[in-house]
PDB file of C-alpha atoms in Angstrom:
ATOM      1  CA  UNK A   4      -0.018  -0.073   0.019  1.00 90.00           C
ATOM      2  CA  UNK A   5       2.830   2.447   0.953  1.00 91.00           C
ATOM      3  CA  UNK A   6       4.651   1.796  -2.371  1.00 92.00           C
ATOM      4  CA  UNK A   7       1.321   2.227  -4.164  1.00 92.00           C
ATOM      5  CA  UNK A   8       0.982   5.584  -2.477  1.00 93.00           C
ATOM      6  CA  UNK A   9       4.374   6.676  -3.761  1.00 94.00           C
ATOM      7  CA  UNK A  10       3.505   5.552  -7.189  1.00 93.00           C
ATOM      8  CA  UNK A  11       0.088   7.197  -7.000  1.00 93.00           C
ATOM      9  CA  UNK A  12       1.696  10.517  -5.992  1.00 93.00           C
ATOM     10  CA  UNK A  13       3.969  10.323  -9.154  1.00 93.00           C
ATOM     11  CA  UNK A  14       0.933   9.438 -11.316  1.00 92.00           C
ATOM     12  CA  UNK A  15      -1.101  12.305  -9.909  1.00 93.00           C
ATOM     13  CA  UNK A  16       1.624  14.648 -10.659  1.00 93.00           C
ATOM     14  CA  UNK A  17       1.982  13.356 -14.151  1.00 93.00           C
ATOM     15  CA  UNK A  18      -1.797  13.551 -14.739  1.00 91.00           C
ATOM     16  CA  UNK A  19      -1.954  17.142 -13.497  1.00 92.00           C
ATOM     17  CA  UNK A  20       0.870  18.404 -15.673  1.00 92.00           C
ATOM     18  CA  UNK A  21      -0.442  16.414 -18.682  1.00 89.00           C
ATOM     19  CA  UNK A  22       2.617  14.145 -19.217  1.00 91.00           C
ATOM     20  CA  UNK A  23       0.459  10.991 -18.431  1.00 89.00           C
ATOM     21  CA  UNK A  24      -2.594  10.179 -20.532  1.00 89.00           C
ATOM     22  CA  UNK A  25      -5.644   8.334 -19.454  1.00 86.00           C
ATOM     23  CA  UNK A  26      -4.528   5.254 -21.465  1.00 87.00           C
ATOM     24  CA  UNK A  27      -1.022   5.287 -19.905  1.00 91.00           C
ATOM     25  CA  UNK A  28      -2.658   5.605 -16.568  1.00 90.00           C
ATOM     26  CA  UNK A  29      -4.799   2.397 -17.194  1.00 88.00           C
ATOM     27  CA  UNK A  30      -1.708   0.538 -18.344  1.00 92.00           C
ATOM     28  CA  UNK A  31       0.247   1.671 -15.311  1.00 92.00           C
ATOM     29  CA  UNK A  32      -2.535   0.387 -12.985  1.00 92.00           C
ATOM     30  CA  UNK A  33      -2.554  -3.012 -14.777  1.00 92.00           C
ATOM     31  CA  UNK A  34       1.213  -3.462 -14.637  1.00 94.00           C
ATOM     32  CA  UNK A  35       1.342  -2.383 -10.978  1.00 94.00           C
ATOM     33  CA  UNK A  36      -1.339  -4.897 -10.047  1.00 92.00           C
ATOM     34  CA  UNK A  37       0.445  -7.651 -11.889  1.00 92.00           C
ATOM     35  CA  UNK A  38       3.757  -6.774 -10.070  1.00 94.00           C
ATOM     36  CA  UNK A  39       2.060  -6.745  -6.677  1.00 93.00           C
ATOM     37  CA  UNK A  40       0.247 -10.029  -7.343  1.00 89.00           C
ATOM     38  CA  UNK A  41       3.558 -11.664  -8.464  1.00 90.00           C
ATOM     39  CA  UNK A  42       5.307 -10.458  -5.270  1.00 91.00           C
ATOM     40  CA  UNK A  43       2.619 -12.002  -3.160  1.00 87.00           C
ATOM     41  CA  UNK A  44       1.659 -15.153  -5.068  1.00 84.00           C
ATOM     42  CA  UNK A  45       4.894 -16.320  -6.681  1.00 87.00           C
ATOM     43  CA  UNK A  46       6.659 -17.424  -3.411  1.00 87.00           C
ATOM     44  CA  UNK A  47       3.575 -19.463  -2.494  1.00 84.00           C
ATOM     45  CA  UNK A  48       4.164 -21.586  -5.643  1.00 84.00           C
ATOM     46  CA  UNK A  49       6.963 -23.335  -3.735  1.00 88.00           C
ATOM     47  CA  UNK A  50       4.227 -25.338  -1.978  1.00 88.00           C
ATOM     48  CA  UNK A  51       2.614 -26.656  -5.176  1.00 88.00           C
ATOM     49  CA  UNK A  52       4.806 -29.753  -5.535  1.00 90.00           C
ATOM     50  CA  UNK A  53       4.675 -30.931  -1.941  1.00 91.00           C
ATOM     51  CA  UNK A  54       0.855 -30.405  -1.908  1.00 88.00           C
ATOM     52  CA  UNK A  55       0.520 -32.290  -5.120  1.00 88.00           C
ATOM     53  CA  UNK A  56       2.603 -35.214  -3.735  1.00 91.00           C
ATOM     54  CA  UNK A  57       0.387 -35.119  -0.528  1.00 91.00           C
ATOM     55  CA  UNK A  58      -2.737 -35.377  -2.696  1.00 89.00           C
ATOM     56  CA  UNK A  59      -1.413 -38.149  -4.816  1.00 91.00           C
ATOM     57  CA  UNK A  60      -0.174 -40.231  -1.763  1.00 92.00           C
ATOM     58  CA  UNK A  61      -3.398 -39.673   0.227  1.00 90.00           C
ATOM     59  CA  UNK A  62      -5.474 -40.641  -2.761  1.00 90.00           C
ATOM     60  CA  UNK A  63      -3.534 -43.883  -3.282  1.00 90.00           C
ATOM     61  CA  UNK A  64      -3.673 -44.706   0.436  1.00 90.00           C
ATOM     62  CA  UNK A  65      -7.405 -44.121   0.642  1.00 88.00           C
ATOM     63  CA  UNK A  66      -7.972 -46.202  -2.517  1.00 87.00           C
ATOM     64  CA  UNK A  67      -6.074 -49.124  -0.988  1.00 85.00           C
ATOM     65  CA  UNK A  68      -7.979 -48.768   2.275  1.00 86.00           C
ATOM     66  CA  UNK A  69     -11.358 -48.637   0.371  1.00 84.00           C
ATOM     67  CA  UNK A  70     -10.444 -51.848  -1.549  1.00 82.00           C
ATOM     68  CA  UNK A  71      -9.620 -53.540   1.724  1.00 82.00           C
ATOM     69  CA  UNK A  72     -12.948 -52.473   3.180  1.00 82.00           C
ATOM     70  CA  UNK A  73     -14.965 -53.467   0.154  1.00 80.00           C
ATOM     71  CA  UNK A  74     -13.255 -56.900  -0.006  1.00 82.00           C
ATOM     72  CA  UNK A  75     -13.993 -57.415   3.658  1.00 81.00           C
ATOM     73  CA  UNK A  76     -17.623 -56.509   3.172  1.00 80.00           C
ATOM     74  CA  UNK A  77     -17.816 -58.885   0.194  1.00 80.00           C
ATOM     75  CA  UNK A  78     -16.342 -61.695   2.260  1.00 80.00           C
ATOM     76  CA  UNK A  79     -18.906 -61.035   5.034  1.00 81.00           C
ATOM     77  CA  UNK A  80     -21.818 -60.986   2.609  1.00 80.00           C
ATOM     78  CA  UNK A  81     -20.774 -63.865   0.128  1.00 81.00           C
ATOM     79  CA  UNK A  82     -18.303 -65.796   2.302  1.00 77.00           C
ATOM     80  CA  UNK A  83     -15.481 -65.198  -0.079  1.00 77.00           C
ATOM     81  CA  UNK A  84     -14.060 -62.633  -2.543  1.00 74.00           C
ATOM     82  CA  UNK A  85     -15.244 -63.275  -6.033  1.00 75.00           C
ATOM     83  CA  UNK A  86     -12.595 -61.299  -7.863  1.00 72.00           C
ATOM     84  CA  UNK A  87      -9.711 -61.710  -5.474  1.00 67.00           C
ATOM     85  CA  UNK A  88      -7.391 -64.742  -5.839  1.00 62.00           C
ATOM     86  CA  UNK A  89      -7.182 -65.659  -2.165  1.00 60.00           C
ATOM     87  CA  UNK A  90      -8.742 -64.664   1.124  1.00 55.00           C
ATOM     88  CA  UNK A  91      -5.350 -63.179   2.486  1.00 59.00           C
ATOM     89  CA  UNK A  92      -7.203 -60.422   4.407  1.00 59.00           C
ATOM     90  CA  UNK A  93      -9.303 -62.017   7.118  1.00 59.00           C
ATOM     91  CA  UNK A  94     -10.547 -58.637   8.585  1.00 64.00           C
ATOM     92  CA  UNK A  95     -14.085 -57.740   9.120  1.00 66.00           C
ATOM     93  CA  UNK A  96     -15.554 -54.697   7.305  1.00 58.00           C
ATOM     94  CA  UNK A  97     -16.531 -53.159  10.500  1.00 65.00           C
ATOM     95  CA  UNK A  98     -12.940 -53.196  11.740  1.00 70.00           C
ATOM     96  CA  UNK A  99     -11.518 -51.304   8.788  1.00 69.00           C
ATOM     97  CA  UNK A 100     -11.956 -47.498   9.066  1.00 75.00           C
ATOM     98  CA  UNK A 101     -14.033 -45.856   6.264  1.00 76.00           C
ATOM     99  CA  UNK A 102     -11.564 -43.745   4.109  1.00 81.00           C
ATOM    100  CA  UNK A 103     -14.370 -41.826   2.249  1.00 82.00           C
ATOM    101  CA  UNK A 104     -14.046 -38.582   4.271  1.00 83.00           C
ATOM    102  CA  UNK A 105     -10.247 -38.504   3.989  1.00 84.00           C
ATOM    103  CA  UNK A 106     -10.493 -39.220   0.278  1.00 85.00           C
ATOM    104  CA  UNK A 107     -13.103 -36.491  -0.166  1.00 85.00           C
ATOM    105  CA  UNK A 108     -10.813 -34.022   1.718  1.00 85.00           C
ATOM    106  CA  UNK A 109      -7.715 -35.133  -0.361  1.00 84.00           C
ATOM    107  CA  UNK A 110      -9.641 -34.412  -3.453  1.00 84.00           C
ATOM    108  CA  UNK A 111     -10.456 -30.979  -2.417  1.00 84.00           C
ATOM    109  CA  UNK A 112      -6.800 -30.231  -1.795  1.00 79.00           C
ATOM    110  CA  UNK A 113      -5.264 -27.856  -4.346  1.00 80.00           C
ATOM    111  CA  UNK A 114      -1.626 -27.281  -5.271  1.00 75.00           C
ATOM    112  CA  UNK A 115      -2.202 -23.659  -5.225  1.00 75.00           C
ATOM    113  CA  UNK A 116      -2.273 -22.038  -1.748  1.00 73.00           C
ATOM    114  CA  UNK A 117      -3.773 -18.809  -3.002  1.00 76.00           C
ATOM    115  CA  UNK A 118      -7.149 -17.970  -4.602  1.00 78.00           C
ATOM    116  CA  UNK A 119      -8.837 -15.064  -6.146  1.00 79.00           C
ATOM    117  CA  UNK A 120     -10.664 -14.275  -2.952  1.00 81.00           C
ATOM    118  CA  UNK A 121      -7.357 -14.504  -0.976  1.00 81.00           C
ATOM    119  CA  UNK A 122      -5.534 -12.104  -3.262  1.00 84.00           C
ATOM    120  CA  UNK A 123      -8.483  -9.607  -3.498  1.00 88.00           C
ATOM    121  CA  UNK A 124      -7.512  -7.623  -0.323  1.00 89.00           C
ATOM    122  CA  UNK A 125      -3.895  -7.225  -1.618  1.00 89.00           C
ATOM    123  CA  UNK A 126      -5.136  -6.176  -4.997  1.00 89.00           C
ATOM    124  CA  UNK A 127      -7.531  -3.582  -3.570  1.00 90.00           C
ATOM    125  CA  UNK A 128      -4.806  -2.210  -1.401  1.00 91.00           C
ATOM    126  CA  UNK A 129      -2.401  -1.953  -4.319  1.00 91.00           C
ATOM    127  CA  UNK A 130      -4.896  -0.222  -6.696  1.00 92.00           C
ATOM    128  CA  UNK A 131      -6.613   2.100  -4.152  1.00 92.00           C
ATOM    129  CA  UNK A 132      -3.798   4.808  -4.127  1.00 94.00           C
ATOM    130  CA  UNK A 133      -3.767   4.699  -7.912  1.00 92.00           C
ATOM    131  CA  UNK A 134      -7.495   5.283  -8.049  1.00 91.00           C
ATOM    132  CA  UNK A 135      -7.181   8.264  -5.708  1.00 92.00           C
ATOM    133  CA  UNK A 136      -4.393   9.553  -8.070  1.00 92.00           C
ATOM    134  CA  UNK A 137      -6.487   9.129 -11.043  1.00 91.00           C
ATOM    135  CA  UNK A 138      -9.458  10.887  -9.486  1.00 90.00           C
ATOM    136  CA  UNK A 139      -7.540  14.165  -9.554  1.00 89.00           C
ATOM    137  CA  UNK A 140      -8.129  14.626 -13.256  1.00 90.00           C
ATOM    138  CA  UNK A 141     -10.170  11.624 -14.622  1.00 89.00           C
ATOM    139  CA  UNK A 142     -13.982  11.183 -13.800  1.00 89.00           C
ATOM    140  CA  UNK A 143     -14.357   8.758 -10.998  1.00 87.00           C
ATOM    141  CA  UNK A 144     -16.863   6.593 -12.778  1.00 88.00           C
ATOM    142  CA  UNK A 145     -14.335   5.927 -15.602  1.00 87.00           C
ATOM    143  CA  UNK A 146     -11.623   5.037 -13.010  1.00 88.00           C
ATOM    144  CA  UNK A 147     -14.070   2.660 -11.235  1.00 87.00           C
ATOM    145  CA  UNK A 148     -14.871   1.032 -14.468  1.00 87.00           C
ATOM    146  CA  UNK A 149     -11.127   0.395 -15.195  1.00 86.00           C
ATOM    147  CA  UNK A 150     -10.506  -0.816 -11.619  1.00 86.00           C
ATOM    148  CA  UNK A 151     -13.388  -3.322 -11.809  1.00 86.00           C
ATOM    149  CA  UNK A 152     -11.943  -4.745 -14.984  1.00 86.00           C
ATOM    150  CA  UNK A 153      -8.510  -5.038 -13.364  1.00 85.00           C
ATOM    151  CA  UNK A 154      -9.856  -6.699 -10.269  1.00 83.00           C
ATOM    152  CA  UNK A 155     -12.199  -9.014 -12.390  1.00 80.00           C
ATOM    153  CA  UNK A 156     -15.338  -8.116 -10.328  1.00 53.00           C
TER     154      UNK A 156
END
């Protein structure tokens, strides 16, 4: 926000003396927003690979557990496993924990730690000083329209 205020002061000065046009002002807002989002979001990409591995391992473990549970239920119901070669797993289905909740939670896990809603406060804080700077010479409704497009509202 503080660096945005400094940038906004420079833009306001340029807008008042006519050295910055409205088009340049819009491009400056867009570039500034991209820079700020990269500064906040890029470091979080370091967690993408470990989270992807966690999701993969959890999915495989839950799948194996579900197979054990379904085979045990089939043995209880039919007395044997139809598709399994042997009855190597004598457990009862009630003794094997249900992996469905863990599986559902692992499927919701994303490799990206950030989301649009999480980056919105940072985006607004970055653009707000530039909106104030633009309001010195450009009509506020035009500035709000540009800001909405930048923030993808």
